[in-house]
mmCIF file of C-alpha atoms in Angstrom:
data_model
loop_
_atom_site.group_PDB
_atom_site.id
_atom_site.type_symbol
_atom_site.label_atom_id
_atom_site.label_comp_id
_atom_site.label_asym_id
_atom_site.label_seq_id
_atom_site.Cartn_x
_atom_site.Cartn_y
_atom_site.Cartn_z
ATOM 1 C CA ALA A 26 -4.330 22.494 9.384
ATOM 2 C CA GLN A 27 -2.287 19.540 10.423
ATOM 3 C CA LYS A 28 0.705 18.633 8.279
ATOM 4 C CA ILE A 29 3.628 16.208 8.362
ATOM 5 C CA THR A 30 6.862 16.805 6.461
ATOM 6 C CA GLN A 31 9.601 14.305 5.810
ATOM 7 C CA THR A 32 12.279 16.024 3.764
ATOM 8 C CA GLN A 33 14.523 13.030 3.102
ATOM 9 C CA PRO A 34 13.205 10.869 0.250
ATOM 10 C CA GLY A 35 16.092 8.443 0.722
ATOM 11 C CA MET A 36 18.868 7.792 3.220
ATOM 12 C CA PHE A 37 21.882 5.500 3.273
ATOM 13 C CA VAL A 38 23.514 4.200 6.437
ATOM 14 C CA GLN A 39 26.311 1.769 7.070
ATOM 15 C CA GLU A 40 25.423 -1.352 8.987
ATOM 16 C CA LYS A 41 25.929 -0.974 12.768
ATOM 17 C CA GLU A 42 25.882 2.823 12.579
ATOM 18 C CA ALA A 43 23.111 5.117 13.851
ATOM 19 C CA VAL A 44 20.821 7.072 11.563
ATOM 20 C CA THR A 45 18.338 9.913 12.101
ATOM 21 C CA LEU A 46 15.202 10.243 10.005
ATOM 22 C CA ASP A 47 13.705 13.720 10.064
ATOM 23 C CA CYS A 48 10.083 14.630 10.671
ATOM 24 C CA THR A 49 8.509 18.012 11.260
ATOM 25 C CA TYR A 50 4.854 18.650 11.891
ATOM 26 C CA ASP A 51 2.401 21.468 12.125
ATOM 27 C CA THR A 52 -0.664 21.619 14.325
ATOM 28 C CA SER A 53 -2.622 24.118 16.375
ATOM 29 C CA ASP A 54 -3.914 21.441 18.723
ATOM 30 C CA PRO A 55 -1.965 21.379 22.022
ATOM 31 C CA SER A 56 -2.745 17.680 22.461
ATOM 32 C CA TYR A 57 -1.551 15.256 19.813
ATOM 33 C CA GLY A 58 0.313 12.037 19.234
ATOM 34 C CA LEU A 59 3.235 11.314 16.976
ATOM 35 C CA PHE A 60 3.975 7.898 15.488
ATOM 36 C CA TRP A 61 6.640 6.223 13.413
ATOM 37 C CA TYR A 62 5.913 3.248 11.205
ATOM 38 C CA LYS A 63 8.171 0.979 9.162
ATOM 39 C CA GLN A 64 6.993 -0.441 5.854
ATOM 40 C CA PRO A 65 9.108 -3.220 4.362
ATOM 41 C CA SER A 66 8.720 -4.227 0.735
ATOM 42 C CA SER A 67 6.045 -6.724 1.806
ATOM 43 C CA GLY A 68 3.724 -3.765 2.384
ATOM 44 C CA GLU A 69 2.707 -4.134 6.008
ATOM 45 C CA MET A 70 2.947 -0.985 8.148
ATOM 46 C CA ILE A 71 4.727 -1.890 11.382
ATOM 47 C CA PHE A 72 4.293 0.386 14.393
ATOM 48 C CA LEU A 73 7.633 1.400 15.889
ATOM 49 C CA ILE A 74 7.238 4.135 18.461
ATOM 50 C CA TYR A 75 4.807 6.676 19.893
ATOM 51 C CA GLN A 76 5.287 10.106 21.499
ATOM 52 C CA GLY A 77 2.517 12.079 23.151
ATOM 53 C CA SER A 78 2.669 15.850 23.083
ATOM 54 C CA TYR A 79 2.578 16.028 26.877
ATOM 55 C CA ASP A 80 5.119 13.294 27.471
ATOM 56 C CA GLN A 81 8.047 14.693 29.413
ATOM 57 C CA GLN A 82 10.629 12.265 28.164
ATOM 58 C CA ASN A 83 11.578 11.153 24.677
ATOM 59 C CA ALA A 84 10.124 7.788 23.761
ATOM 60 C CA THR A 85 12.410 4.798 23.342
ATOM 61 C CA GLU A 86 11.686 1.279 22.085
ATOM 62 C CA GLY A 87 14.724 -0.942 21.833
ATOM 63 C CA ARG A 88 16.966 0.441 19.078
ATOM 64 C CA TYR A 89 14.412 3.133 18.232
ATOM 65 C CA SER A 90 14.237 6.483 19.959
ATOM 66 C CA LEU A 91 12.278 9.582 19.148
ATOM 67 C CA ASN A 92 14.034 12.928 19.423
ATOM 68 C CA PHE A 93 11.052 15.107 20.325
ATOM 69 C CA GLN A 94 11.611 18.862 20.187
ATOM 70 C CA LYS A 95 8.226 20.370 20.830
ATOM 71 C CA ALA A 96 9.142 24.006 20.342
ATOM 72 C CA ARG A 97 10.641 23.210 16.949
ATOM 73 C CA LYS A 98 7.781 20.845 16.120
ATOM 74 C CA SER A 99 10.126 18.065 15.184
ATOM 75 C CA ALA A 100 9.954 14.349 15.967
ATOM 76 C CA ASN A 101 12.985 12.707 14.465
ATOM 77 C CA LEU A 102 13.456 8.940 14.604
ATOM 78 C CA VAL A 103 16.856 7.671 15.632
ATOM 79 C CA ILE A 104 17.769 4.090 14.815
ATOM 80 C CA SER A 105 20.873 2.885 16.617
ATOM 81 C CA ALA A 106 23.122 0.041 15.442
ATOM 82 C CA SER A 107 21.458 -0.275 12.026
ATOM 83 C CA GLN A 108 20.819 -3.746 10.688
ATOM 84 C CA LEU A 109 20.286 -4.930 7.123
ATOM 85 C CA GLY A 110 16.690 -5.718 8.028
ATOM 86 C CA ASP A 111 16.093 -2.042 8.788
ATOM 87 C CA SER A 112 16.055 -1.293 5.055
ATOM 88 C CA ALA A 113 12.492 -0.123 4.427
ATOM 89 C CA MET A 114 10.236 2.907 4.077
ATOM 90 C CA TYR A 115 9.700 4.867 7.277
ATOM 91 C CA PHE A 116 6.634 7.018 7.841
ATOM 92 C CA CYS A 117 6.050 9.702 10.425
ATOM 93 C CA ALA A 118 2.424 10.286 11.388
ATOM 94 C CA MET A 119 0.412 12.559 13.637
ATOM 95 C CA ARG A 120 -3.004 12.471 15.194
ATOM 96 C CA GLU A 121 -4.627 15.432 16.901
ATOM 97 C CA ASN A 122 -6.637 14.411 19.938
ATOM 98 C CA THR A 123 -9.445 16.766 19.021
ATOM 99 C CA GLY A 124 -9.382 15.825 15.361
ATOM 100 C CA GLY A 125 -11.491 12.711 15.478
ATOM 101 C CA PHE A 126 -9.922 9.549 14.178
ATOM 102 C CA LYS A 127 -7.857 11.054 11.423
ATOM 103 C CA THR A 128 -4.145 10.269 11.364
ATOM 104 C CA ILE A 129 -2.060 11.980 8.701
ATOM 105 C CA PHE A 130 1.117 10.499 7.321
ATOM 106 C CA GLY A 131 4.236 12.015 5.834
ATOM 107 C CA ALA A 132 5.545 11.076 2.403
ATOM 108 C CA GLY A 133 8.078 8.692 3.917
ATOM 109 C CA THR A 134 11.828 8.169 3.868
ATOM 110 C CA ARG A 135 13.380 5.121 2.230
ATOM 111 C CA LEU A 136 16.280 3.832 4.294
ATOM 112 C CA PHE A 137 19.002 1.712 2.735
ATOM 113 C CA VAL A 138 21.366 -0.109 5.090
ATOM 114 C CA LYS A 139 24.699 -1.033 3.503
ATOM 115 C CA ALA A 140 26.710 -4.087 4.528
ATOM 116 C CA GLU B 24 -3.067 -15.663 14.733
ATOM 117 C CA THR B 25 -1.561 -12.381 13.594
ATOM 118 C CA GLY B 26 -3.205 -9.163 14.775
ATOM 119 C CA VAL B 27 -4.763 -7.827 11.560
ATOM 120 C CA THR B 28 -5.277 -9.992 8.498
ATOM 121 C CA GLN B 29 -6.346 -9.000 5.018
ATOM 122 C CA THR B 30 -7.537 -11.057 2.071
ATOM 123 C CA PRO B 31 -6.805 -11.305 -0.732
ATOM 124 C CA ARG B 32 -3.204 -10.151 -0.680
ATOM 125 C CA HIS B 33 -3.238 -9.473 -4.415
ATOM 126 C CA LEU B 34 -6.147 -8.717 -6.722
ATOM 127 C CA VAL B 35 -6.392 -7.975 -10.420
ATOM 128 C CA MET B 36 -9.766 -6.844 -11.691
ATOM 129 C CA GLY B 37 -11.326 -5.288 -14.728
ATOM 130 C CA MET B 38 -13.194 -2.033 -14.608
ATOM 131 C CA THR B 39 -16.570 -3.774 -14.833
ATOM 132 C CA ASN B 40 -15.897 -6.327 -12.080
ATOM 133 C CA LYS B 41 -17.233 -6.357 -8.549
ATOM 134 C CA LYS B 42 -14.931 -7.573 -5.809
ATOM 135 C CA SER B 43 -14.560 -7.241 -2.058
ATOM 136 C CA LEU B 44 -11.581 -6.799 0.224
ATOM 137 C CA LYS B 45 -11.772 -8.337 3.673
ATOM 138 C CA CYS B 46 -10.084 -7.308 6.884
ATOM 139 C CA GLU B 47 -10.214 -9.080 10.234
ATOM 140 C CA GLN B 48 -8.622 -7.968 13.486
ATOM 141 C CA HIS B 49 -7.895 -10.301 16.393
ATOM 142 C CA LEU B 50 -6.838 -7.616 18.867
ATOM 143 C CA GLY B 51 -10.175 -6.837 20.473
ATOM 144 C CA HIS B 52 -10.088 -3.296 19.115
ATOM 145 C CA ASN B 53 -13.163 -1.143 18.626
ATOM 146 C CA ALA B 54 -12.133 0.972 15.651
ATOM 147 C CA MET B 55 -11.179 -0.061 12.121
ATOM 148 C CA TYR B 56 -9.860 1.894 9.163
ATOM 149 C CA TRP B 57 -9.331 1.655 5.417
ATOM 150 C CA TYR B 58 -6.348 3.460 3.888
ATOM 151 C CA LYS B 59 -5.221 3.819 0.282
ATOM 152 C CA GLN B 60 -1.521 3.951 -0.543
ATOM 153 C CA SER B 61 -0.724 5.000 -4.104
ATOM 154 C CA ALA B 62 2.729 5.200 -5.578
ATOM 155 C CA LYS B 63 4.547 8.381 -4.591
ATOM 156 C CA LYS B 64 1.674 9.664 -2.446
ATOM 157 C CA PRO B 65 1.217 9.708 1.322
ATOM 158 C CA LEU B 66 -1.122 7.254 2.918
ATOM 159 C CA GLU B 67 -4.729 8.448 2.550
ATOM 160 C CA LEU B 68 -7.449 7.692 5.058
ATOM 161 C CA MET B 69 -10.625 6.461 3.346
ATOM 162 C CA PHE B 70 -13.053 5.292 6.037
ATOM 163 C CA VAL B 71 -13.211 4.910 9.793
ATOM 164 C CA TYR B 72 -15.558 2.738 11.805
ATOM 165 C CA ASN B 73 -15.872 3.082 15.565
ATOM 166 C CA PHE B 74 -18.029 0.501 17.336
ATOM 167 C CA LYS B 75 -19.336 -0.547 13.888
ATOM 168 C CA GLU B 76 -20.527 2.980 13.105
ATOM 169 C CA GLN B 77 -18.934 4.872 10.265
ATOM 170 C CA THR B 78 -17.422 8.027 11.687
ATOM 171 C CA GLU B 79 -15.388 9.272 8.739
ATOM 172 C CA ASN B 80 -15.755 9.156 5.003
ATOM 173 C CA ASN B 81 -12.883 11.070 3.537
ATOM 174 C CA SER B 82 -14.583 12.149 0.287
ATOM 175 C CA VAL B 83 -14.201 8.690 -1.185
ATOM 176 C CA PRO B 84 -15.961 7.963 -4.520
ATOM 177 C CA SER B 85 -19.099 5.852 -4.278
ATOM 178 C CA ARG B 86 -17.461 3.035 -6.257
ATOM 179 C CA PHE B 87 -15.860 2.161 -2.900
ATOM 180 C CA SER B 88 -18.415 0.905 -0.402
ATOM 181 C CA PRO B 89 -17.354 -0.089 3.129
ATOM 182 C CA GLU B 90 -19.162 -2.507 5.395
ATOM 183 C CA CYS B 91 -18.521 -3.235 9.060
ATOM 184 C CA PRO B 92 -20.782 -6.061 10.295
ATOM 185 C CA ASN B 93 -19.049 -6.229 13.693
ATOM 186 C CA SER B 94 -16.058 -4.727 15.449
ATOM 187 C CA SER B 95 -13.730 -7.497 14.208
ATOM 188 C CA HIS B 96 -14.527 -7.444 10.492
ATOM 189 C CA LEU B 97 -14.327 -4.772 7.847
ATOM 190 C CA PHE B 98 -15.023 -5.056 4.145
ATOM 191 C CA LEU B 99 -14.397 -2.800 1.196
ATOM 192 C CA HIS B 100 -16.708 -3.520 -1.722
ATOM 193 C CA LEU B 101 -15.379 -2.459 -5.105
ATOM 194 C CA HIS B 102 -17.337 -1.903 -8.314
ATOM 195 C CA THR B 103 -16.660 -0.172 -11.622
ATOM 196 C CA LEU B 104 -13.206 0.916 -10.525
ATOM 197 C CA GLN B 105 -10.817 2.986 -12.607
ATOM 198 C CA PRO B 106 -7.149 2.262 -13.390
ATOM 199 C CA GLU B 107 -6.140 5.118 -11.068
ATOM 200 C CA ASP B 108 -7.657 3.135 -8.196
ATOM 201 C CA SER B 109 -4.765 0.680 -8.476
ATOM 202 C CA ALA B 110 -2.961 0.905 -5.147
ATOM 203 C CA LEU B 111 -2.152 -0.852 -1.913
ATOM 204 C CA TYR B 112 -5.204 -0.906 0.362
ATOM 205 C CA LEU B 113 -4.363 -1.142 4.016
ATOM 206 C CA CYS B 114 -6.660 -1.968 6.879
ATOM 207 C CA ALA B 115 -5.881 -0.911 10.441
ATOM 208 C CA SER B 116 -7.455 -1.175 13.867
ATOM 209 C CA SER B 117 -7.074 0.602 17.187
ATOM 210 C CA GLN B 118 -8.557 0.622 20.651
ATOM 211 C CA GLU B 119 -10.164 3.992 21.140
ATOM 212 C CA LEU B 120 -10.633 5.334 24.631
ATOM 213 C CA ALA B 121 -14.004 6.692 25.669
ATOM 214 C CA GLY B 122 -14.615 10.383 26.202
ATOM 215 C CA GLY B 123 -12.363 11.644 23.442
ATOM 216 C CA ARG B 124 -9.227 11.175 25.462
ATOM 217 C CA ARG B 125 -5.866 10.264 24.053
ATOM 218 C CA LYS B 126 -6.141 8.108 20.980
ATOM 219 C CA GLU B 127 -4.303 4.887 20.597
ATOM 220 C CA THR B 128 -1.886 3.434 18.090
ATOM 221 C CA GLN B 129 -3.220 1.909 14.894
ATOM 222 C CA TYR B 130 -2.075 -1.556 13.924
ATOM 223 C CA PHE B 131 -2.039 -2.410 10.242
ATOM 224 C CA GLY B 132 -2.671 -5.487 8.173
ATOM 225 C CA PRO B 133 -0.378 -6.588 5.323
ATOM 226 C CA GLY B 134 -2.504 -4.882 2.694
ATOM 227 C CA THR B 135 -4.135 -5.875 -0.576
ATOM 228 C CA ARG B 136 -2.303 -4.897 -3.754
ATOM 229 C CA LEU B 137 -5.004 -4.010 -6.252
ATOM 230 C CA LEU B 138 -4.487 -3.657 -9.979
ATOM 231 C CA VAL B 139 -7.358 -2.365 -12.089
ATOM 232 C CA LEU B 140 -7.063 -3.064 -15.790
#
């Protein structure tokens, strides 16, 4: 069964520093996609970055990068040069390509950026 | 026009009321989703529509009734809800590729915060 684990309920980071948010997953499907979303207090889920299981290189989108370690089944999000506006909940999610339309989400990590 | 819109943004209803949540996507996507986000619980998929056809119903109680009249609009009709149904209800859409190939990213609306008294 597919499963997403985010072990950090909350994280603090100093403004302008980098931070890593952990995500591990479990699946028996060789083909899957991994996603990170940001949810500010307003509630909207904002797509940040995507990594496919067959992608050779780690995904990057601006200040966001995904540290994909397939053998360890981890997909950590790295945010470089943190900004105050990065304070939010961050969710890791996975979708198996043979699992229909179902995407499962982790419990989330709340990130606090300190000035 | 933003990609996925939801109305109302906030809703308070009694257990005997009937109300509807509306979602509209302006991205030309062919799949739409309803999710429930309760406090201290992961996001839960409720329903999926692909090309207006319901493809998933994730064991959702019958007091929640979805409707998808076309690929741009999705409704969630609510009746005789319980206080434990209070949550943030999120709509999402995606462009699904034919033939079961790699699935695409879901884009979310701002959500409707529902309080059932």
